[in-house]
Amino acid sequence: MTITQTLSGKRILLIIGGGIAAYKCLDLIRRLRERGATVRPVMTRAAAEFVTPLSVGALAATKVFTELFDRDDEQDVGHIRLARETDLIVVAPATADLMAKMATGLANDLASTILLAAGSPVLVAPAMNPHMWRHPATRRNREALARDGIRFVGPNAGEMAESGEAGEGRMAEPLEIVAAIEQVCAAAPKPLSGKRIVITSGPTHEPIDPVRYIANRSSGKQGHAIAAALARLGADVQLVSGPVSIADPDGVTVTRVETARQMQASVERLLPADAAIFAAAVADWRAATEAADKMKKDGGKGPESLPLTENPDILAGIGTHGSLRPGLVIGFAAETEKLIEHATAKLKRKGADLIVANDVSPDSGIGGSGVMGGDRNRITLLSQDGAEAWPEMGKDEVAERLAALVAERLSGSER
Ligand code: CTP
């Protein structure tokens, strides 16, 4: 049976307290790792009376931390780093003693010191005798911990392993703890939470008369994929889309436009933002005058020429003008020749921080119908620091990587 990687990449610090339920931690570690998490175990001295650090370390496939004043450990990782380099701290089993320490802020061993220095969410799985769980002191402590934002899973009612007494106090089962961990991790803030990003995508249509327009082959696939990837990272994504035949991405606010001038007006209305990404293939030119009625063949002859006028450059306008410029501006450059040279010129001329350059020449080997509209892309990323060529990959993967880059650039920055 394949197990879904619900905790892929999550770093869990597991603090094992001294209670008979500590044996269940061996199974818990196994199940967390099966779901893609890495587990760093910390054991109290009492915990080592119930399970050996050797078995815990073997299941976690890593070192087990036990002592606060171990010089090797402190030099190696240190209790502050242990507390900080983690996505979630799980205390299981949480004894009455550990909960009391947590509630009063006592820090006299490695486990309690880490808990006081914690920067990530903490989930507690209490396990104790029913009398101890019901005691007013424990009740006060758990209420204080809940007020501090500590989450609880269990305890369950049932028979105690050591005394045979029945009542509430049994530690939650490993799979219940896993489910609670998954819930906490899913609710954790995402890297682009609170960030607003405006993105353009698709072609523009520039009317000649009520039935004809100037357009290009852009499908909107890449821009829409980037919008979706940014939304998955928690951003408030405002997508301004030209006419496309693909579906709106999930979790994104879409403004539909036809022309370059409508696209520009929408982008300006949606600013300020933390970042703006210009993935649209905006028509550079529009008909100088739009005929009010369908242009007719005049005795078999068409118009001798179609006067054009230049459209505003949306990216250059935002990239080079002060007040509305977001902290991060990303442009695209679709080129059929001299990719780096042309894209570098666009980086400077349009005031972008990054240009995503792609080769749309028919002989690039990429693309569906001719030069644009395929599902794959081979891009070169240009910035002041130079060019970085990415291998050919699907447009979804390009989008994931670009969204991760945006998250990295925006981390810690204010609008
Ligand atoms: N762009 C824009 N508004 C325009 C034209 C382009 O915002 N009127 C943006 C595109 O969305 C893209 C970047 O500018 O991010 C470069 O677009 P591209 O069509 O490659 O460049 P052009 O300025 O049109 O240059 P050229 O036609 O000479 O290649």
Tab-separated table of C-alpha atoms and ligand atoms in Angstrom:
chain	number	residue	atom	x	y	z
A	1	MET	CA	0.000	0.000	0.000
A	2	THR	CA	1.388	3.403	-0.866
A	3	ILE	CA	1.083	5.996	1.853
A	4	THR	CA	0.345	9.589	0.834
A	5	GLN	CA	3.204	11.934	1.630
A	6	THR	CA	1.033	14.248	3.721
A	7	LEU	CA	4.015	15.408	5.765
A	8	SER	CA	6.536	15.645	2.976
A	9	GLY	CA	9.491	17.817	3.985
A	10	LYS	CA	8.072	18.577	7.461
A	11	ARG	CA	10.624	18.665	10.280
A	12	ILE	CA	9.129	17.366	13.497
A	13	LEU	CA	10.848	17.582	16.850
A	14	LEU	CA	9.444	14.802	19.024
A	15	ILE	CA	9.884	15.242	22.762
A	16	ILE	CA	9.355	11.928	24.501
A	17	GLY	CA	8.373	12.184	28.169
A	18	GLY	CA	8.797	9.540	30.836
A	19	GLY	CA	5.671	7.440	30.859
A	20	ILE	CA	4.721	3.904	29.942
A	21	ALA	CA	3.112	5.253	26.727
A	22	ALA	CA	6.610	6.162	25.492
A	23	TYR	CA	6.678	2.773	23.755
A	24	LYS	CA	3.988	4.046	21.348
A	25	CYS	CA	6.458	6.652	20.116
A	26	LEU	CA	8.357	3.987	18.234
A	27	ASP	CA	5.288	3.376	16.093
A	28	LEU	CA	4.595	7.133	15.878
A	29	ILE	CA	8.096	7.816	14.513
A	30	ARG	CA	7.685	5.094	11.898
A	31	ARG	CA	4.328	6.463	10.740
A	32	LEU	CA	5.569	10.040	10.571
A	33	ARG	CA	8.560	9.039	8.475
A	34	GLU	CA	6.353	6.950	6.179
A	35	ARG	CA	4.455	10.164	5.425
A	36	GLY	CA	7.593	12.051	4.440
A	37	ALA	CA	8.437	13.830	7.715
A	38	THR	CA	11.862	13.906	9.319
A	39	VAL	CA	11.776	13.270	13.051
A	40	ARG	CA	14.346	14.606	15.504
A	41	PRO	CA	13.804	12.890	18.863
A	42	VAL	CA	14.515	14.450	22.258
A	43	MET	CA	14.103	12.224	25.306
A	44	THR	CA	13.794	13.239	28.936
A	45	ARG	CA	15.886	11.281	31.408
A	46	ALA	CA	12.723	9.535	32.640
A	47	ALA	CA	11.759	8.562	29.071
A	48	ALA	CA	14.983	6.594	28.761
A	49	GLU	CA	13.710	4.367	31.596
A	50	PHE	CA	10.845	3.236	29.340
A	51	VAL	CA	12.362	3.052	25.849
A	52	THR	CA	16.008	3.059	24.902
A	53	PRO	CA	17.544	5.934	22.939
A	54	LEU	CA	19.013	3.203	20.751
A	55	SER	CA	15.612	2.010	19.492
A	56	VAL	CA	14.282	5.561	19.137
A	57	GLY	CA	17.382	6.598	17.174
A	58	ALA	CA	17.196	3.502	14.975
A	59	LEU	CA	13.586	4.221	14.001
A	60	ALA	CA	14.174	7.946	13.491
A	61	ALA	CA	17.440	7.186	11.633
A	62	THR	CA	19.063	10.076	13.456
A	63	LYS	CA	20.754	11.101	16.673
A	64	VAL	CA	18.635	11.246	19.835
A	65	PHE	CA	19.130	14.310	22.019
A	66	THR	CA	18.914	13.834	25.766
A	67	GLU	CA	21.103	16.205	27.730
A	68	LEU	CA	21.061	19.973	28.013
A	69	PHE	CA	24.679	20.243	29.059
A	70	ASP	CA	26.193	17.751	26.651
A	71	ARG	CA	29.109	19.636	25.155
A	72	ASP	CA	29.106	17.587	21.958
A	73	ASP	CA	25.385	18.143	21.408
A	74	GLU	CA	25.641	21.853	22.125
A	75	GLN	CA	28.489	22.245	19.657
A	76	ASP	CA	26.737	20.056	17.143
A	77	VAL	CA	23.235	21.570	17.113
A	78	GLY	CA	22.499	23.421	20.364
A	79	HIS	CA	19.178	23.667	22.169
A	80	ILE	CA	18.142	26.936	20.518
A	81	ARG	CA	18.675	25.545	17.037
A	82	LEU	CA	16.835	22.371	18.036
A	83	ALA	CA	13.906	24.554	19.073
A	84	ARG	CA	14.020	26.655	15.930
A	85	GLU	CA	14.896	24.316	13.064
A	86	THR	CA	11.558	22.598	13.150
A	87	ASP	CA	8.062	22.992	11.710
A	88	LEU	CA	6.290	21.451	14.678
A	89	ILE	CA	7.167	20.263	18.191
A	90	VAL	CA	5.248	17.220	19.412
A	91	VAL	CA	5.327	16.210	23.073
A	92	ALA	CA	4.311	12.554	23.403
A	93	PRO	CA	3.780	11.282	25.971
A	94	ALA	CA	3.339	14.548	27.848
A	95	THR	CA	3.482	13.657	31.532
A	96	ALA	CA	1.851	15.734	34.279
A	97	ASP	CA	5.364	16.870	35.209
A	98	LEU	CA	6.215	18.029	31.667
A	99	MET	CA	2.906	19.880	31.350
A	100	ALA	CA	3.526	21.615	34.695
A	101	LYS	CA	6.958	22.721	33.546
A	102	MET	CA	5.557	24.005	30.273
A	103	ALA	CA	2.760	25.891	32.012
A	104	THR	CA	5.119	27.651	34.419
A	105	GLY	CA	7.977	28.199	31.975
A	106	LEU	CA	10.451	26.054	33.834
A	107	ALA	CA	13.576	25.211	31.822
A	108	ASN	CA	15.785	22.833	33.747
A	109	ASP	CA	16.453	20.116	31.198
A	110	LEU	CA	16.782	19.863	27.423
A	111	ALA	CA	13.081	19.120	26.744
A	112	SER	CA	11.727	21.982	28.856
A	113	THR	CA	14.379	24.405	27.585
A	114	ILE	CA	13.463	23.641	23.970
A	115	LEU	CA	9.793	24.137	24.772
A	116	LEU	CA	10.502	27.550	26.277
A	117	ALA	CA	12.578	28.568	23.241
A	118	ALA	CA	10.063	27.172	20.725
A	119	GLY	CA	9.126	29.291	17.724
A	120	SER	CA	6.931	26.724	15.970
A	121	PRO	CA	3.535	25.279	16.933
A	122	VAL	CA	3.491	22.751	19.779
A	123	LEU	CA	1.201	19.713	19.946
A	124	VAL	CA	0.864	17.853	23.222
A	125	ALA	CA	-0.343	14.248	23.688
A	126	PRO	CA	-0.903	13.868	27.437
A	127	ALA	CA	-0.622	10.478	29.126
A	128	MET	CA	-1.069	9.969	32.831
A	129	ASN	CA	-3.091	8.268	35.515
A	130	PRO	CA	-6.777	9.407	35.475
A	131	HIS	CA	-6.451	10.895	38.970
A	132	MET	CA	-3.481	12.979	37.875
A	133	TRP	CA	-5.339	14.121	34.736
A	134	ARG	CA	-8.379	15.145	36.785
A	135	HIS	CA	-6.343	16.918	39.478
A	136	PRO	CA	-7.092	20.669	39.670
A	137	ALA	CA	-3.365	21.411	39.262
A	138	THR	CA	-3.220	19.533	35.944
A	139	ARG	CA	-6.486	21.109	34.852
A	140	ARG	CA	-5.071	24.572	35.585
A	141	ASN	CA	-1.913	23.718	33.652
A	142	ARG	CA	-3.759	22.463	30.596
A	143	GLU	CA	-5.985	25.530	30.583
A	144	ALA	CA	-2.920	27.752	30.777
A	145	LEU	CA	-1.257	25.831	27.948
A	146	ALA	CA	-4.372	26.061	25.768
A	147	ARG	CA	-4.394	29.835	26.373
A	148	ASP	CA	-0.749	29.926	25.253
A	149	GLY	CA	-1.812	28.387	21.927
A	150	ILE	CA	-0.590	24.856	22.669
A	151	ARG	CA	-2.679	22.211	20.872
A	152	PHE	CA	-3.784	18.934	22.447
A	153	VAL	CA	-4.539	15.486	21.108
A	154	GLY	CA	-6.177	13.111	23.625
A	155	PRO	CA	-5.963	11.773	26.194
A	156	ASN	CA	-8.434	8.982	25.577
A	157	ALA	CA	-10.529	7.099	28.067
A	158	GLY	CA	-9.646	3.499	28.730
A	159	GLU	CA	-7.724	1.162	30.933
A	160	MET	CA	-4.308	2.265	32.167
A	161	ALA	CA	-1.445	0.018	31.113
A	162	GLU	CA	0.302	0.048	34.488
A	163	SER	CA	-2.518	0.023	37.045
A	164	GLY	CA	-5.488	-1.361	35.168
A	165	GLU	CA	-7.478	1.660	36.394
A	166	ALA	CA	-10.103	2.979	33.998
A	167	GLY	CA	-10.686	6.630	33.116
A	168	GLU	CA	-9.336	9.448	31.006
A	169	GLY	CA	-5.563	9.550	30.684
A	170	ARG	CA	-4.459	7.072	27.993
A	171	MET	CA	-2.255	8.629	25.363
A	172	ALA	CA	-3.903	9.032	21.944
A	173	GLU	CA	-3.012	6.269	19.488
A	174	PRO	CA	-0.132	6.964	17.057
A	175	LEU	CA	-2.502	7.358	14.098
A	176	GLU	CA	-4.629	9.880	16.023
A	177	ILE	CA	-1.464	11.841	16.796
A	178	VAL	CA	-0.460	11.650	13.111
A	179	ALA	CA	-3.878	13.053	12.098
A	180	ALA	CA	-3.521	15.921	14.591
A	181	ILE	CA	-0.023	16.656	13.252
A	182	GLU	CA	-1.332	16.680	9.672
A	183	GLN	CA	-4.021	19.146	10.718
A	184	VAL	CA	-1.569	21.504	12.415
A	185	CYS	CA	0.827	21.335	9.450
A	186	ALA	CA	-1.970	21.993	6.941
A	187	ALA	CA	-3.066	25.063	8.905
A	188	ALA	CA	0.487	26.426	9.177
A	189	PRO	CA	1.061	29.712	7.377
A	190	LYS	CA	2.238	29.283	3.787
A	191	PRO	CA	5.322	31.080	2.436
A	192	LEU	CA	3.313	33.641	0.466
A	193	SER	CA	0.499	34.145	3.001
A	194	GLY	CA	-0.384	37.825	3.208
A	195	LYS	CA	1.400	38.662	-0.058
A	196	ARG	CA	-0.538	40.179	-2.937
A	197	ILE	CA	0.663	39.378	-6.440
A	198	VAL	CA	-0.696	40.785	-9.696
A	199	ILE	CA	-0.061	38.694	-12.801
A	200	THR	CA	-0.971	39.179	-16.463
A	201	SER	CA	-1.489	36.208	-18.767
A	202	GLY	CA	-2.701	35.279	-22.248
A	203	PRO	CA	-2.854	37.348	-25.418
A	204	THR	CA	-4.682	40.603	-25.992
A	205	HIS	CA	-7.175	41.109	-28.793
A	206	GLU	CA	-7.064	44.476	-30.517
A	207	PRO	CA	-10.256	45.156	-32.468
A	208	ILE	CA	-10.175	46.291	-36.078
A	209	ASP	CA	-13.937	46.307	-36.410
A	210	PRO	CA	-16.739	44.580	-34.449
A	211	VAL	CA	-15.799	41.123	-35.835
A	212	ARG	CA	-12.055	41.260	-36.525
A	213	TYR	CA	-9.075	41.701	-34.263
A	214	ILE	CA	-5.279	41.543	-34.111
A	215	ALA	CA	-4.059	38.765	-31.824
A	216	ASN	CA	-1.188	36.337	-31.223
A	217	ARG	CA	-0.752	32.673	-30.430
A	218	SER	CA	-0.368	32.936	-26.643
A	219	SER	CA	-2.391	30.236	-24.844
A	220	GLY	CA	-2.048	31.681	-21.330
A	221	LYS	CA	-0.884	28.254	-20.081
A	222	GLN	CA	2.359	29.489	-18.521
A	223	GLY	CA	0.897	32.596	-16.875
A	224	HIS	CA	-2.111	30.699	-15.535
A	225	ALA	CA	0.158	27.924	-14.185
A	226	ILE	CA	2.253	30.530	-12.358
A	227	ALA	CA	-0.889	32.101	-10.884
A	228	ALA	CA	-2.015	28.679	-9.623
A	229	ALA	CA	1.423	27.892	-8.150
A	230	LEU	CA	1.529	31.243	-6.332
A	231	ALA	CA	-1.961	30.617	-4.929
A	232	ARG	CA	-0.859	27.196	-3.658
A	233	LEU	CA	1.880	28.986	-1.708
A	234	GLY	CA	-0.800	31.129	-0.071
A	235	ALA	CA	-0.565	34.368	-2.077
A	236	ASP	CA	-3.528	36.618	-2.811
A	237	VAL	CA	-3.236	36.260	-6.598
A	238	GLN	CA	-4.899	38.806	-8.890
A	239	LEU	CA	-4.794	37.420	-12.420
A	240	VAL	CA	-5.514	39.765	-15.316
A	241	SER	CA	-6.198	37.484	-18.242
A	242	GLY	CA	-6.578	38.202	-21.926
A	243	PRO	CA	-8.967	35.980	-23.949
A	244	VAL	CA	-7.940	32.342	-23.385
A	245	SER	CA	-9.674	29.010	-23.748
A	246	ILE	CA	-8.255	27.454	-20.582
A	247	ALA	CA	-9.978	27.308	-17.183
A	248	ASP	CA	-9.442	29.844	-14.403
A	249	PRO	CA	-6.800	28.583	-11.961
A	250	ASP	CA	-8.017	27.489	-8.496
A	251	GLY	CA	-7.785	29.967	-5.667
A	252	VAL	CA	-7.100	32.989	-7.879
A	253	THR	CA	-9.124	36.170	-8.507
A	254	VAL	CA	-9.486	36.657	-12.258
A	255	THR	CA	-10.166	39.895	-14.131
A	256	ARG	CA	-10.919	39.245	-17.812
A	257	VAL	CA	-9.888	41.795	-20.394
A	258	GLU	CA	-9.644	42.002	-24.188
A	259	THR	CA	-7.241	44.758	-25.089
A	260	ALA	CA	-3.824	46.008	-23.936
A	261	ARG	CA	-5.331	49.225	-22.661
A	262	GLN	CA	-7.932	47.350	-20.603
A	263	MET	CA	-5.156	45.106	-19.256
A	264	GLN	CA	-3.114	48.138	-18.235
A	265	ALA	CA	-6.073	49.809	-16.505
A	266	SER	CA	-6.849	46.593	-14.569
A	267	VAL	CA	-3.243	46.112	-13.467
A	268	GLU	CA	-3.019	49.694	-12.234
A	269	ARG	CA	-6.308	49.340	-10.368
A	270	LEU	CA	-5.055	46.165	-8.646
A	271	LEU	CA	-1.830	47.745	-7.407
A	272	PRO	CA	-0.219	48.215	-4.940
A	273	ALA	CA	1.079	44.680	-4.598
A	274	ASP	CA	4.153	42.915	-3.278
A	275	ALA	CA	5.031	41.588	-6.717
A	276	ALA	CA	3.845	41.916	-10.311
A	277	ILE	CA	4.473	39.317	-12.993
A	278	PHE	CA	3.901	40.165	-16.641
A	279	ALA	CA	3.408	36.882	-18.466
A	280	ALA	CA	0.906	38.181	-21.028
A	281	ALA	CA	1.806	38.411	-24.707
A	282	VAL	CA	0.475	41.925	-25.101
A	283	ALA	CA	-0.139	43.057	-28.675
A	284	ASP	CA	2.363	45.796	-29.407
A	285	TRP	CA	0.055	47.481	-31.879
A	286	ARG	CA	-3.621	48.186	-32.282
A	287	ALA	CA	-5.652	49.535	-35.186
A	288	ALA	CA	-5.354	53.308	-35.168
A	289	THR	CA	-9.101	53.566	-35.480
A	290	GLU	CA	-11.650	50.887	-34.706
A	291	ALA	CA	-14.366	50.814	-37.341
A	292	ALA	CA	-17.818	51.108	-35.775
A	293	ASP	CA	-19.297	48.757	-38.398
A	294	LYS	CA	-17.959	45.656	-40.050
A	295	MET	CA	-15.577	46.710	-42.795
A	296	LYS	CA	-17.024	45.688	-46.148
A	297	LYS	CA	-15.195	44.677	-49.297
A	298	ASP	CA	-15.562	47.747	-51.398
A	299	GLY	CA	-16.437	46.353	-54.830
A	300	GLY	CA	-14.129	43.361	-54.230
A	301	LYS	CA	-11.271	45.482	-52.896
A	302	GLY	CA	-10.079	45.549	-49.278
A	303	PRO	CA	-8.470	48.532	-47.557
A	304	GLU	CA	-5.049	49.310	-48.991
A	305	SER	CA	-3.484	49.500	-45.569
A	306	LEU	CA	-4.350	49.144	-41.918
A	307	PRO	CA	-2.916	52.069	-39.943
A	308	LEU	CA	-1.600	50.935	-36.548
A	309	THR	CA	-0.730	52.750	-33.376
A	310	GLU	CA	1.493	51.528	-30.551
A	311	ASN	CA	-0.038	50.112	-27.381
A	312	PRO	CA	1.183	51.203	-23.963
A	313	ASP	CA	3.917	48.978	-22.533
A	314	ILE	CA	2.313	47.816	-19.281
A	315	LEU	CA	5.461	46.291	-17.786
A	316	ALA	CA	7.686	49.254	-18.641
A	317	GLY	CA	5.122	51.658	-17.203
A	318	ILE	CA	5.022	49.861	-13.838
A	319	GLY	CA	8.710	48.878	-13.819
A	320	THR	CA	10.065	52.351	-14.371
A	321	HIS	CA	7.561	54.517	-12.500
A	322	GLY	CA	8.089	55.058	-8.814
A	323	SER	CA	4.986	55.078	-6.684
A	324	LEU	CA	3.064	52.001	-7.856
A	325	ARG	CA	6.111	49.834	-8.514
A	326	PRO	CA	5.970	46.624	-6.445
A	327	GLY	CA	9.162	45.492	-4.705
A	328	LEU	CA	9.478	42.637	-7.189
A	329	VAL	CA	8.743	43.039	-10.914
A	330	ILE	CA	9.090	40.082	-13.263
A	331	GLY	CA	8.768	40.283	-17.029
A	332	PHE	CA	8.832	37.708	-19.808
A	333	ALA	CA	10.642	37.813	-23.101
A	334	ALA	CA	9.572	35.542	-25.911
A	335	GLU	CA	12.293	35.609	-28.523
A	336	THR	CA	12.971	33.802	-31.762
A	337	GLU	CA	16.636	34.874	-32.000
A	338	LYS	CA	19.456	36.370	-29.877
A	339	LEU	CA	17.578	35.337	-26.709
A	340	ILE	CA	20.047	36.602	-24.085
A	341	GLU	CA	20.870	39.835	-25.893
A	342	HIS	CA	17.264	40.829	-26.468
A	343	ALA	CA	16.078	39.724	-23.045
A	344	THR	CA	18.902	41.605	-21.297
A	345	ALA	CA	17.926	44.748	-23.165
A	346	LYS	CA	14.303	44.270	-22.009
A	347	LEU	CA	15.428	43.822	-18.381
A	348	LYS	CA	17.023	47.276	-18.449
A	349	ARG	CA	14.525	49.069	-20.681
A	350	LYS	CA	11.469	47.875	-18.766
A	351	GLY	CA	12.885	48.244	-15.245
A	352	ALA	CA	12.277	44.583	-14.307
A	353	ASP	CA	14.100	42.738	-11.523
A	354	LEU	CA	13.901	39.474	-13.433
A	355	ILE	CA	13.152	38.506	-17.007
A	356	VAL	CA	11.962	35.014	-17.817
A	357	ALA	CA	13.258	34.557	-21.338
A	358	ASN	CA	12.029	31.773	-23.565
A	359	ASP	CA	12.936	30.654	-27.021
A	360	VAL	CA	9.796	30.556	-29.157
A	361	SER	CA	11.531	29.973	-32.468
A	362	PRO	CA	9.959	27.161	-34.495
A	363	ASP	CA	13.249	25.205	-34.337
A	364	SER	CA	13.473	25.362	-30.511
A	365	GLY	CA	11.803	21.953	-30.490
A	366	ILE	CA	9.239	23.232	-27.987
A	367	GLY	CA	5.679	24.237	-28.525
A	368	GLY	CA	2.433	22.778	-29.682
A	369	SER	CA	1.060	24.494	-32.712
A	370	GLY	CA	4.094	26.221	-34.142
A	371	VAL	CA	5.886	28.646	-31.856
A	372	MET	CA	3.615	29.000	-28.823
A	373	GLY	CA	0.916	27.168	-26.949
A	374	GLY	CA	2.750	23.928	-26.051
A	375	ASP	CA	2.974	22.322	-22.633
A	376	ARG	CA	6.717	22.590	-22.177
A	377	ASN	CA	9.126	25.445	-21.821
A	378	ARG	CA	12.869	26.016	-21.752
A	379	ILE	CA	13.618	29.260	-20.041
A	380	THR	CA	16.594	31.372	-19.090
A	381	LEU	CA	16.258	33.584	-16.060
A	382	LEU	CA	17.931	36.950	-16.344
A	383	SER	CA	18.691	39.375	-13.541
A	384	GLN	CA	21.328	41.978	-12.744
A	385	ASP	CA	23.454	39.043	-11.559
A	386	GLY	CA	23.462	37.320	-14.956
A	387	ALA	CA	21.712	34.487	-16.755
A	388	GLU	CA	20.590	31.132	-15.376
A	389	ALA	CA	19.471	28.515	-17.900
A	390	TRP	CA	16.829	26.069	-16.642
A	391	PRO	CA	16.501	22.661	-18.285
A	392	GLU	CA	13.454	22.040	-20.461
A	393	MET	CA	10.468	21.176	-18.277
A	394	GLY	CA	6.677	21.225	-18.191
A	395	LYS	CA	5.012	24.614	-17.786
A	396	ASP	CA	3.652	23.482	-14.402
A	397	GLU	CA	7.157	22.768	-13.186
A	398	VAL	CA	8.445	26.107	-14.476
A	399	ALA	CA	5.558	27.672	-12.538
A	400	GLU	CA	6.440	25.802	-9.314
A	401	ARG	CA	10.057	26.860	-9.517
A	402	LEU	CA	9.208	30.445	-10.300
A	403	ALA	CA	6.698	30.603	-7.435
A	404	ALA	CA	9.342	29.225	-5.046
A	405	LEU	CA	11.739	31.908	-6.271
A	406	VAL	CA	9.128	34.619	-5.686
A	407	ALA	CA	8.550	33.268	-2.157
A	408	GLU	CA	12.288	33.360	-1.514
A	409	ARG	CA	12.603	36.925	-2.801
A	410	LEU	CA	9.588	38.169	-0.856
A	411	SER	CA	10.388	36.422	2.408
A	412	GLY	CA	10.857	39.040	5.061
A	413	SER	CA	10.132	41.932	2.688
A	414	GLU	CA	7.397	44.461	3.395
A	415	ARG	CA	5.236	46.112	0.769
B	1	CTP	N1	4.710	43.753	-22.190
B	1	CTP	C1	3.767	44.592	-21.631
B	1	CTP	N2	3.089	45.477	-22.439
B	1	CTP	C2	3.340	45.549	-23.751
B	1	CTP	C3	4.309	44.696	-24.317
B	1	CTP	C4	4.964	43.816	-23.528
B	1	CTP	O1	3.528	44.540	-20.449
B	1	CTP	N3	2.671	46.417	-24.479
B	1	CTP	C5	5.454	42.860	-21.327
B	1	CTP	C6	5.153	41.396	-21.561
B	1	CTP	O2	4.102	40.955	-20.767
B	1	CTP	C7	6.476	40.741	-21.187
B	1	CTP	C8	7.506	41.777	-21.579
B	1	CTP	O3	6.820	43.016	-21.613
B	1	CTP	O4	6.595	40.568	-19.806
B	1	CTP	C9	8.177	41.540	-22.894
B	1	CTP	O5	7.244	41.284	-23.894
B	1	CTP	P1	7.705	41.021	-25.374
B	1	CTP	O6	6.504	40.913	-26.221
B	1	CTP	O7	8.704	39.910	-25.393
B	1	CTP	O8	8.506	42.355	-25.642
B	1	CTP	P2	8.212	43.607	-26.469
B	1	CTP	O9	8.345	44.795	-25.606
B	1	CTP	O10	6.927	43.452	-27.199
B	1	CTP	O11	9.457	43.626	-27.454
B	1	CTP	P3	9.645	43.037	-28.909
B	1	CTP	O12	8.289	43.035	-29.549
B	1	CTP	O13	10.584	43.996	-29.518
B	1	CTP	O14	10.225	41.677	-28.721
